[in-house]
Coordinates of C-alpha atoms and ligand atoms in Angstrom, one line a residue:
M14 CA -23.7 -122.1 -15.7
Q15 CA -27.1 -121.9 -17.2
L16 CA -28.5 -123.8 -20.2
T17 CA -28.4 -121.5 -23.1
A18 CA -29.3 -124.0 -25.8
K19 CA -33.0 -124.0 -26.8
A20 CA -34.3 -127.1 -25.1
S21 CA -36.9 -128.0 -27.7
R22 CA -34.4 -128.1 -30.5
T23 CA -31.4 -129.5 -28.7
N24 CA -29.9 -132.8 -29.7
A25 CA -27.9 -134.2 -26.9
L26 CA -25.0 -136.8 -27.1
L27 CA -24.4 -138.6 -23.8
I28 CA -20.9 -139.8 -22.8
S29 CA -20.2 -142.4 -20.2
I30 CA -16.8 -142.9 -18.7
C31 CA -16.3 -146.4 -17.4
T32 CA -13.7 -146.7 -14.7
P33 CA -12.7 -149.7 -12.6
D34 CA -15.1 -148.5 -9.9
F35 CA -17.9 -147.7 -12.3
K36 CA -18.7 -150.1 -15.0
G37 CA -21.0 -152.9 -16.3
D38 CA -24.7 -152.7 -15.3
E39 CA -24.1 -149.9 -13.0
A40 CA -22.7 -147.7 -15.8
T41 CA -25.4 -148.8 -18.2
E42 CA -28.2 -148.1 -15.7
S43 CA -26.7 -144.7 -14.8
L44 CA -26.5 -143.8 -18.5
A45 CA -30.2 -144.7 -19.0
E46 CA -31.0 -142.5 -16.0
L47 CA -29.0 -139.7 -17.5
A48 CA -31.0 -140.1 -20.7
R49 CA -34.2 -139.6 -18.6
L50 CA -32.7 -136.6 -16.8
V51 CA -31.7 -135.0 -20.1
T52 CA -35.2 -135.8 -21.6
T53 CA -36.8 -134.2 -18.6
L54 CA -35.0 -131.0 -19.6
G55 CA -36.6 -131.3 -23.0
F56 CA -33.5 -132.3 -24.9
K57 CA -33.5 -135.1 -27.5
V58 CA -31.0 -137.8 -26.8
V59 CA -29.5 -138.7 -30.2
G60 CA -27.0 -141.2 -29.0
S61 CA -24.3 -142.1 -26.6
Q62 CA -20.7 -143.0 -26.4
S63 CA -18.8 -144.7 -23.7
Q64 CA -15.1 -145.2 -23.0
K65 CA -13.1 -147.0 -20.5
Q66 CA -10.6 -144.9 -18.5
S67 CA -8.7 -145.4 -15.4
S68 CA -10.4 -142.4 -13.8
T69 CA -12.6 -139.4 -14.8
K70 CA -9.8 -137.0 -13.8
K71 CA -7.9 -136.6 -17.1
I72 CA -7.6 -133.1 -18.3
N73 CA -9.7 -133.8 -21.4
V74 CA -11.7 -136.5 -19.7
L75 CA -11.6 -138.6 -22.8
G76 CA -8.7 -139.9 -24.9
L77 CA -7.8 -137.7 -27.8
G78 CA -9.0 -140.2 -30.4
K79 CA -12.4 -140.4 -28.8
L80 CA -12.5 -136.6 -28.5
A81 CA -11.8 -136.2 -32.2
E82 CA -14.6 -138.7 -32.9
I83 CA -17.0 -136.8 -30.8
A84 CA -15.9 -133.5 -32.3
H85 CA -16.9 -135.0 -35.7
L86 CA -20.3 -135.9 -34.3
T87 CA -20.8 -132.3 -33.0
G88 CA -20.0 -130.8 -36.4
N89 CA -16.3 -130.1 -35.9
K90 CA -17.1 -126.7 -34.4
G91 CA -14.1 -126.7 -32.1
E92 CA -10.5 -127.6 -32.4
V93 CA -9.2 -130.8 -30.9
N94 CA -5.8 -130.3 -29.6
T95 CA -3.9 -133.4 -30.7
E96 CA -0.7 -132.1 -29.1
V97 CA -0.3 -133.8 -25.8
E98 CA 0.0 -131.1 -23.2
A99 CA 2.8 -131.1 -20.7
G100 CA 1.9 -133.2 -17.7
E101 CA -0.9 -135.0 -19.4
V102 CA -1.1 -138.7 -18.9
L103 CA -1.0 -140.5 -22.2
P104 CA -4.2 -142.4 -22.7
E105 CA -2.5 -145.9 -22.6
E106 CA -5.4 -147.0 -20.3
E107 CA -7.8 -146.2 -23.1
V108 CA -8.9 -149.7 -24.1
D109 CA -12.0 -151.4 -25.3
E110 CA -13.8 -148.4 -26.8
T111 CA -17.5 -149.0 -27.1
P112 CA -18.5 -147.0 -30.1
F113 CA -22.3 -146.8 -29.5
S114 CA -24.4 -148.0 -26.6
D115 CA -28.0 -149.0 -26.8
I116 CA -29.3 -145.5 -26.1
P117 CA -31.3 -144.3 -29.1
S118 CA -29.1 -144.7 -32.1
D119 CA -31.9 -144.2 -34.7
N120 CA -30.7 -140.8 -35.6
L121 CA -27.2 -141.9 -36.3
P122 CA -25.1 -140.7 -37.9
F123 CA -25.9 -137.7 -35.7
A124 CA -27.3 -134.8 -37.7
C125 CA -25.2 -133.0 -35.2
A126 CA -25.3 -133.0 -31.4
D127 CA -25.8 -129.5 -30.0
V128 CA -24.8 -130.4 -26.5
V129 CA -22.6 -133.1 -25.0
V130 CA -23.5 -134.4 -21.5
F131 CA -21.1 -136.4 -19.4
D132 CA -22.5 -139.0 -16.9
C133 CA -19.9 -138.0 -14.3
D134 CA -18.9 -134.8 -12.6
L135 CA -16.3 -132.6 -14.4
S136 CA -14.0 -130.0 -12.9
P137 CA -14.4 -126.5 -14.2
S138 CA -11.2 -126.8 -16.2
Q139 CA -12.2 -130.2 -17.7
L140 CA -15.5 -128.6 -18.7
R141 CA -13.7 -125.7 -20.3
N142 CA -11.1 -127.9 -22.1
V143 CA -13.7 -130.2 -23.6
E144 CA -16.0 -127.3 -24.5
N145 CA -13.2 -125.5 -26.3
Q146 CA -12.3 -128.6 -28.3
L147 CA -15.8 -129.6 -29.2
G148 CA -17.2 -126.2 -29.8
V149 CA -20.5 -127.0 -28.2
E150 CA -21.9 -126.7 -24.8
V151 CA -20.8 -129.4 -22.4
F152 CA -22.7 -130.4 -19.2
D153 CA -21.9 -132.8 -16.4
R154 CA -24.4 -134.8 -14.4
T155 CA -24.6 -132.3 -11.6
G156 CA -25.2 -129.4 -14.0
I157 CA -28.1 -131.2 -15.5
I158 CA -29.6 -132.1 -12.1
I159 CA -29.3 -128.5 -10.8
E160 CA -31.0 -127.2 -13.9
I161 CA -33.9 -129.6 -13.4
F162 CA -34.2 -128.5 -9.8
S163 CA -34.1 -124.9 -10.9
R164 CA -36.9 -125.4 -13.3
H165 CA -39.1 -127.5 -11.0
A166 CA -38.8 -125.4 -7.8
R167 CA -42.2 -123.8 -7.1
T168 CA -42.3 -122.5 -3.6
K169 CA -40.1 -119.8 -2.2
T170 CA -38.1 -122.1 0.0
A171 CA -37.4 -124.5 -2.8
K172 CA -36.4 -121.7 -5.2
L173 CA -34.1 -120.2 -2.6
Q174 CA -32.5 -123.6 -1.8
V175 CA -31.9 -124.4 -5.5
E176 CA -30.6 -121.0 -6.3
I177 CA -28.0 -121.3 -3.5
A178 CA -26.9 -124.7 -4.8
R179 CA -26.8 -123.3 -8.4
L180 CA -24.6 -120.4 -7.4
N181 CA -22.3 -122.6 -5.4
Y182 CA -22.0 -124.8 -8.6
V183 CA -21.5 -121.8 -10.8
A184 CA -19.0 -119.9 -8.7
P185 CA -15.9 -122.0 -9.5
R186 CA -16.8 -122.2 -13.1
L187 CA -17.2 -118.4 -13.2
R188 CA -13.7 -118.2 -11.9
E189 CA -12.3 -120.3 -14.6
T190 CA -14.0 -118.6 -17.5
S191 CA -13.1 -115.1 -16.2
C192 CA -9.4 -115.9 -15.5
G193 CA -7.0 -113.4 -16.9
D194 CA -9.7 -110.9 -17.8
K195 CA -8.3 -107.6 -16.6
E196 CA -10.8 -105.4 -18.4
R197 CA -12.3 -102.7 -16.3
Q198 CA -16.1 -102.7 -15.9
M199 CA -18.8 -100.5 -14.4
G200 CA -19.2 -101.2 -10.7
K201 CA -15.8 -102.5 -10.1
G202 CA -13.9 -101.4 -7.1
A203 CA -10.5 -99.8 -7.4
G204 CA -8.0 -102.4 -8.7
E205 CA -10.7 -105.1 -8.9
T206 CA -10.6 -107.4 -11.9
T207 CA -13.7 -108.7 -13.7
L208 CA -13.1 -112.0 -12.0
E209 CA -13.1 -110.4 -8.6
L210 CA -16.1 -108.4 -9.4
N211 CA -18.0 -111.5 -10.5
R212 CA -16.9 -113.4 -7.4
R213 CA -18.0 -110.5 -5.2
K214 CA -21.4 -110.4 -6.9
V215 CA -21.9 -114.2 -6.4
R216 CA -20.8 -113.9 -2.7
D217 CA -23.3 -111.0 -2.1
Q218 CA -26.1 -112.9 -3.8
L219 CA -25.4 -116.0 -1.8
A220 CA -25.3 -114.1 1.4
D221 CA -28.7 -112.4 0.6
L222 CA -30.2 -115.7 -0.4
K223 CA -29.0 -117.4 2.8
R224 CA -30.4 -114.6 4.9
E225 CA -33.8 -114.9 3.2
L226 CA -33.8 -118.7 3.5
V227 CA -33.2 -118.5 7.3
S228 CA -36.3 -116.3 7.8
V229 CA -38.4 -118.6 5.6
Q230 CA -37.2 -121.6 7.5
D231 CA -38.0 -120.1 10.8
E232 CA -41.6 -119.7 9.6
M233 CA -41.6 -123.4 8.4
K234 CA -40.2 -124.5 11.8
G235 CA -43.1 -122.7 13.5
R236 CA -45.6 -124.4 11.3
R237 CA -44.0 -127.8 12.0
S238 CA -44.1 -127.3 15.8
Q239 CA -47.8 -126.5 15.6
R240 CA -48.2 -129.9 14.0
A241 CA -45.9 -131.6 16.5
E242 CA -48.6 -133.4 18.4
L243 CA -50.2 -135.0 15.3
F244 CA -49.1 -138.3 14.0
C245 CA -47.1 -137.6 10.8
V246 CA -46.3 -140.0 8.0
A247 CA -43.6 -139.1 5.4
L248 CA -43.3 -140.6 1.9
V249 CA -39.7 -140.9 1.0
G250 CA -37.9 -142.5 -2.0
Y251 CA -36.2 -142.3 -5.3
T252 CA -37.4 -139.9 -7.9
N253 CA -40.4 -141.3 -10.0
A254 CA -41.1 -144.1 -7.5
G255 CA -44.7 -142.9 -7.2
K256 CA -44.6 -140.9 -3.9
S257 CA -46.9 -138.1 -5.1
S258 CA -49.3 -140.5 -6.7
L259 CA -49.7 -142.4 -3.4
M260 CA -49.9 -139.1 -1.5
R261 CA -52.7 -138.0 -3.8
A262 CA -54.5 -141.3 -3.4
I263 CA -54.3 -141.5 0.4
T264 CA -55.1 -137.9 1.0
G265 CA -57.6 -137.3 -1.8
S266 CA -55.6 -134.3 -2.8
D267 CA -54.4 -132.9 -6.0
V268 CA -50.7 -133.2 -5.4
E269 CA -48.8 -133.2 -8.7
G270 CA -47.5 -136.5 -9.8
E271 CA -45.8 -136.6 -13.2
N272 CA -43.7 -138.9 -15.3
K273 CA -40.7 -136.7 -15.1
L274 CA -37.8 -136.8 -12.7
F275 CA -37.9 -134.5 -9.7
A276 CA -41.6 -133.5 -10.2
T277 CA -41.7 -132.7 -6.5
L278 CA -39.3 -130.4 -4.9
D279 CA -41.4 -129.0 -2.1
T280 CA -42.7 -130.8 0.8
T281 CA -46.4 -130.9 0.8
V282 CA -48.4 -131.8 3.9
R283 CA -52.0 -133.0 3.7
A284 CA -54.3 -134.9 6.1
L285 CA -55.0 -138.6 5.5
F286 CA -58.4 -139.0 3.8
P287 CA -61.0 -140.3 4.9
I288 CA -60.2 -138.0 7.8
T289 CA -59.3 -139.6 11.1
Q290 CA -59.7 -138.4 14.7
P291 CA -57.2 -137.0 15.5
R292 CA -56.0 -136.1 12.1
I293 CA -53.0 -137.9 10.6
L294 CA -50.7 -135.9 8.5
V295 CA -49.0 -137.2 5.4
S296 CA -46.0 -135.4 3.7
D297 CA -44.6 -135.9 0.3
T298 CA -40.9 -135.2 -0.1
V299 CA -38.3 -134.5 -2.7
G300 CA -37.1 -137.6 -4.6
F301 CA -33.5 -138.8 -4.5
I302 CA -31.2 -139.8 -7.3
K303 CA -27.8 -141.4 -7.5
K304 CA -24.9 -139.0 -7.1
L305 CA -27.2 -136.3 -5.9
P306 CA -25.0 -133.2 -5.8
H307 CA -23.9 -132.6 -2.3
D308 CA -25.0 -129.0 -2.3
L309 CA -28.5 -130.1 -3.2
V310 CA -28.6 -132.6 -0.4
A311 CA -27.5 -129.9 2.0
S312 CA -30.0 -127.4 0.7
F313 CA -32.8 -129.9 1.1
H314 CA -32.1 -130.6 4.8
S315 CA -35.0 -128.4 5.9
T316 CA -37.3 -129.8 3.3
L317 CA -36.5 -133.3 4.6
A318 CA -37.1 -132.1 8.1
E319 CA -40.7 -133.3 7.5
A320 CA -39.3 -136.8 7.2
H321 CA -37.2 -136.1 10.3
D322 CA -40.3 -135.3 12.4
A323 CA -42.4 -138.2 11.0
S324 CA -43.5 -141.0 13.2
L325 CA -43.8 -143.4 10.2
L326 CA -41.6 -143.4 7.1
L327 CA -43.0 -145.0 4.0
Y328 CA -40.1 -145.9 1.8
V329 CA -41.6 -146.0 -1.7
V330 CA -39.8 -147.9 -4.5
D331 CA -40.8 -148.5 -8.1
A332 CA -40.8 -152.3 -7.9
S333 CA -41.1 -152.6 -11.6
D334 CA -37.7 -150.9 -12.0
P335 CA -35.0 -153.6 -12.0
S336 CA -32.6 -151.2 -10.2
F337 CA -34.9 -150.4 -7.3
R338 CA -32.6 -152.2 -4.8
A339 CA -29.7 -149.9 -5.6
Q340 CA -32.1 -146.9 -5.6
L341 CA -33.2 -147.9 -2.1
D342 CA -29.6 -147.9 -0.9
V343 CA -29.3 -144.3 -2.3
V344 CA -32.4 -143.3 -0.3
H345 CA -31.0 -144.9 2.9
G346 CA -27.7 -143.1 2.3
V347 CA -29.3 -139.6 1.8
L348 CA -31.6 -140.0 4.8
E349 CA -28.7 -141.0 6.9
E350 CA -26.7 -138.0 5.7
V351 CA -29.5 -135.6 6.6
G352 CA -29.8 -137.3 10.0
V353 CA -33.2 -138.9 9.6
E354 CA -33.5 -141.6 12.1
D355 CA -35.9 -144.3 11.1
S356 CA -38.8 -144.1 13.5
K357 CA -41.1 -146.8 12.2
K358 CA -40.7 -147.7 8.6
L359 CA -42.6 -149.6 5.9
L360 CA -41.2 -150.5 2.5
I361 CA -43.8 -150.0 -0.2
L362 CA -43.2 -152.0 -3.4
N363 CA -45.2 -149.7 -5.7
K364 CA -46.2 -150.1 -9.4
S365 CA -47.2 -153.7 -8.8
D366 CA -49.6 -153.4 -11.7
Q367 CA -46.5 -153.5 -13.9
L368 CA -45.4 -156.9 -12.5
S369 CA -46.6 -160.4 -13.2
S370 CA -48.1 -162.4 -10.3
E371 CA -44.9 -164.5 -10.3
Q372 CA -42.7 -161.4 -10.0
Q373 CA -45.0 -160.1 -7.2
Q374 CA -44.7 -163.3 -5.3
A375 CA -40.9 -163.4 -5.7
L376 CA -40.7 -159.9 -4.3
M377 CA -42.9 -160.6 -1.4
D378 CA -40.7 -163.6 -0.6
E379 CA -37.6 -161.4 -0.8
F380 CA -39.3 -158.6 1.3
P381 CA -41.8 -160.3 3.6
E382 CA -42.3 -157.2 5.7
A383 CA -43.1 -154.9 2.7
M384 CA -46.5 -153.9 1.4
M385 CA -47.1 -154.2 -2.3
T386 CA -49.2 -151.5 -3.9
S387 CA -50.3 -149.9 -7.1
A388 CA -51.2 -146.3 -6.7
R389 CA -53.8 -147.0 -9.3
D390 CA -55.6 -149.7 -7.3
P391 CA -58.2 -148.3 -4.9
A392 CA -58.1 -151.6 -2.9
D393 CA -54.3 -151.1 -2.3
I394 CA -54.9 -147.5 -1.3
S395 CA -57.5 -148.5 1.3
K396 CA -55.0 -151.2 2.6
L397 CA -52.4 -148.5 3.0
H398 CA -54.8 -146.2 4.7
K399 CA -55.8 -148.9 7.1
Y400 CA -52.2 -149.7 7.9
I401 CA -51.4 -146.1 8.6
V402 CA -54.4 -145.7 10.9
A403 CA -53.5 -148.9 12.7
I404 CA -49.9 -147.7 13.4
A405 CA -51.1 -144.3 14.5
Q406 CA -53.6 -146.1 16.9
D407 CA -50.7 -148.1 18.3
E408 CA -48.9 -145.0 19.2
M409 CA -51.8 -143.7 21.2
I410 CA -52.7 -144.1 24.8
E411 CA -56.1 -145.3 25.9
E412 CA -57.6 -143.4 28.9
E413 CA -60.8 -142.9 30.7
I414 CA -61.9 -139.3 31.4
I415 CA -64.7 -138.2 33.6
V416 CA -66.3 -135.1 32.3
P417 CA -69.0 -133.4 34.4
Y418 CA -72.0 -132.1 32.4
T419 CA -71.1 -128.7 33.7
A420 CA -67.8 -128.7 31.8
N421 CA -68.9 -126.7 28.8
G422 CA -67.3 -127.3 25.5
I423 CA -65.0 -130.0 26.7
I424 CA -67.0 -132.9 25.4
G425 CA -67.1 -131.3 21.9
E426 CA -63.4 -130.7 22.0
I427 CA -62.7 -134.3 23.0
R428 CA -64.8 -135.6 20.2
S429 CA -63.2 -133.4 17.6
K430 CA -59.6 -134.0 18.6
M431 CA -59.5 -137.6 20.0
S432 CA -60.7 -141.0 19.0
V433 CA -63.6 -141.8 21.4
T434 CA -63.9 -145.6 21.9
K435 CA -66.6 -145.6 24.6
E436 CA -69.1 -143.2 26.2
E437 CA -71.0 -144.0 29.4
Y438 CA -73.7 -141.5 30.7
E439 CA -73.9 -141.2 34.5
S440 CA -76.2 -139.0 36.6
D441 CA -73.8 -136.0 36.7
H442 CA -71.0 -136.8 34.3
I443 CA -70.0 -138.7 31.2
K444 CA -67.3 -141.4 31.4
I445 CA -65.4 -141.1 28.1
T446 CA -62.8 -143.6 27.0
V447 CA -60.4 -142.0 24.5
R448 CA -57.4 -143.0 22.5
S449 CA -55.1 -140.1 22.1
N450 CA -51.5 -139.0 22.0
A451 CA -49.8 -138.2 25.3
I452 CA -49.5 -134.4 24.5
D453 CA -53.2 -133.9 23.8
L454 CA -54.1 -135.9 26.9
A455 CA -51.9 -133.9 29.1
R456 CA -53.4 -130.6 27.7
L457 CA -56.9 -131.8 28.2
K458 CA -56.3 -132.8 31.8
K459 CA -54.7 -129.4 32.5
R460 CA -57.7 -127.6 31.0
M461 CA -60.1 -129.6 33.0
Q462 CA -58.2 -128.8 36.2
S463 CA -58.6 -125.1 35.5
L464 CA -62.3 -125.4 35.1
Ligands
GTP503 N1 -48.2 -148.1 -13.5 C1 -48.0 -147.3 -12.4 N2 -47.6 -146.1 -12.6 C2 -47.4 -145.4 -11.4 C3 -47.8 -145.9 -10.2 N3 -47.5 -144.9 -9.2 C4 -47.0 -143.9 -9.9 N4 -47.0 -144.1 -11.2 C5 -46.5 -143.2 -12.3 O1 -45.1 -143.0 -12.1 C6 -44.8 -141.7 -12.5 C7 -44.1 -141.0 -11.3 O2 -45.0 -140.8 -10.3 P1 -44.9 -139.7 -9.2 O3 -46.0 -139.9 -8.2 O4 -44.7 -138.3 -9.8 O5 -43.5 -140.1 -8.5 P2 -42.6 -139.3 -7.4 O6 -42.0 -140.4 -6.5 O7 -43.5 -138.3 -6.7 O8 -41.5 -138.6 -8.2 P3 -40.6 -137.3 -7.8 O9 -41.6 -136.2 -7.5 O10 -39.9 -137.0 -9.1 O11 -39.7 -137.6 -6.7 C8 -46.1 -141.0 -12.9 O12 -46.2 -141.1 -14.3 C9 -47.2 -141.8 -12.3 O13 -48.4 -141.9 -13.0 C10 -48.3 -147.2 -10.1 O14 -48.6 -147.7 -9.0 N5 -48.4 -147.9 -11.2
MG504 MG1 -43.3 -136.4 -6.5

């Protein structure tokens, strides 16, 4: 599925299905997040509807009365089937309808919603049923997230990963819409239906993309192993928490940070600035979200490999967002799923400039180990820089090295790669005390033996 509606002129109506497992604040916050996702795509949210159901699995998702109501809001372009189909569970559980939630209702009555977006995942047949009856495009949460990822992917790896996830999402939907179409087409094999042809095309495309991805990933692996001996810090966290902003501030780089969801899809690696000896690397990673489609999690394994290799993980949260605790759980969940073991970690309560001093104090009482920052405050950035340097120093070993004056180039190499804490000049050698990681030290000793 691809968004065909023209984003700039698209009015979106959001639908929330509240179930016994998904209701109250959780459902309200999730709907607000869906509104942000939909806005990120350039749609205009014109309103929302929510309904209580026992599950999200009904063939029409909504009760028939609600469906007719929504059909009205979308301009009655489809045909609501009021006949109850064989096997359909009657909507007796359909109680306590909430006509409108607090998502923008200023445009109500809806001029007409052009698309309807559900805050849950729909099966291909549910999508088709609702679409037929409403006569407008219908999206589910995963479809919207995949579309955002498709639009924001910049590097080859991210594009390949997202395209694989998109095709996996599209494939079953393709099957449904092509069902029963026996028409012959160019390129079809003997006896092959359009459905089979389309399936084969997707399969071939997926195989090509996966092959390409493997070769790109091998390259990335090579680059990562070259950096293996350096101390690496990874910024991880929920989308929009401020990871890229902090990254930009502590590395003096121009990494993109934007007020849109999933601004970053590619891992960027930069050196901590002001530069340290040896260099410390910082990587910015893809942001997470609740109900991140499984395929996307899988496809971002390699992107998150940076976090996997990091010696220090900075968990960034937007402390001004009341739902940051739940967001942090999501981050822990995804990192666990991709097998990132917490090496050392620091919780960063970001966007502190949005909090009163009382709120800041309460959070520090709740999270005494955390660091409170505003990516906009140079003093906080310098505090974070110092913290990272101190942790990196802790990881290092201090050692005294005797370098004869005849050992050409070695002194320069030591000074450029290691942190020198003391130099004593003797008659025929220099005694240098360095702090360095074990790998660099072992390499240096080997090189000196061969002199
Ligand atoms: N007020 C305030 N805004 C911040 C702060 N840090 C980041 N922001 C804003 O929050 C928005 C999101 O910041 P990003 O740095 O793009 O967030 P991110 O975590 O990289 O987001 P993704 O790439 O989507 O995962 C931007 O509009 C930033 O300007 C902060 O400390 N205070
Ligand atoms: Mg970012």
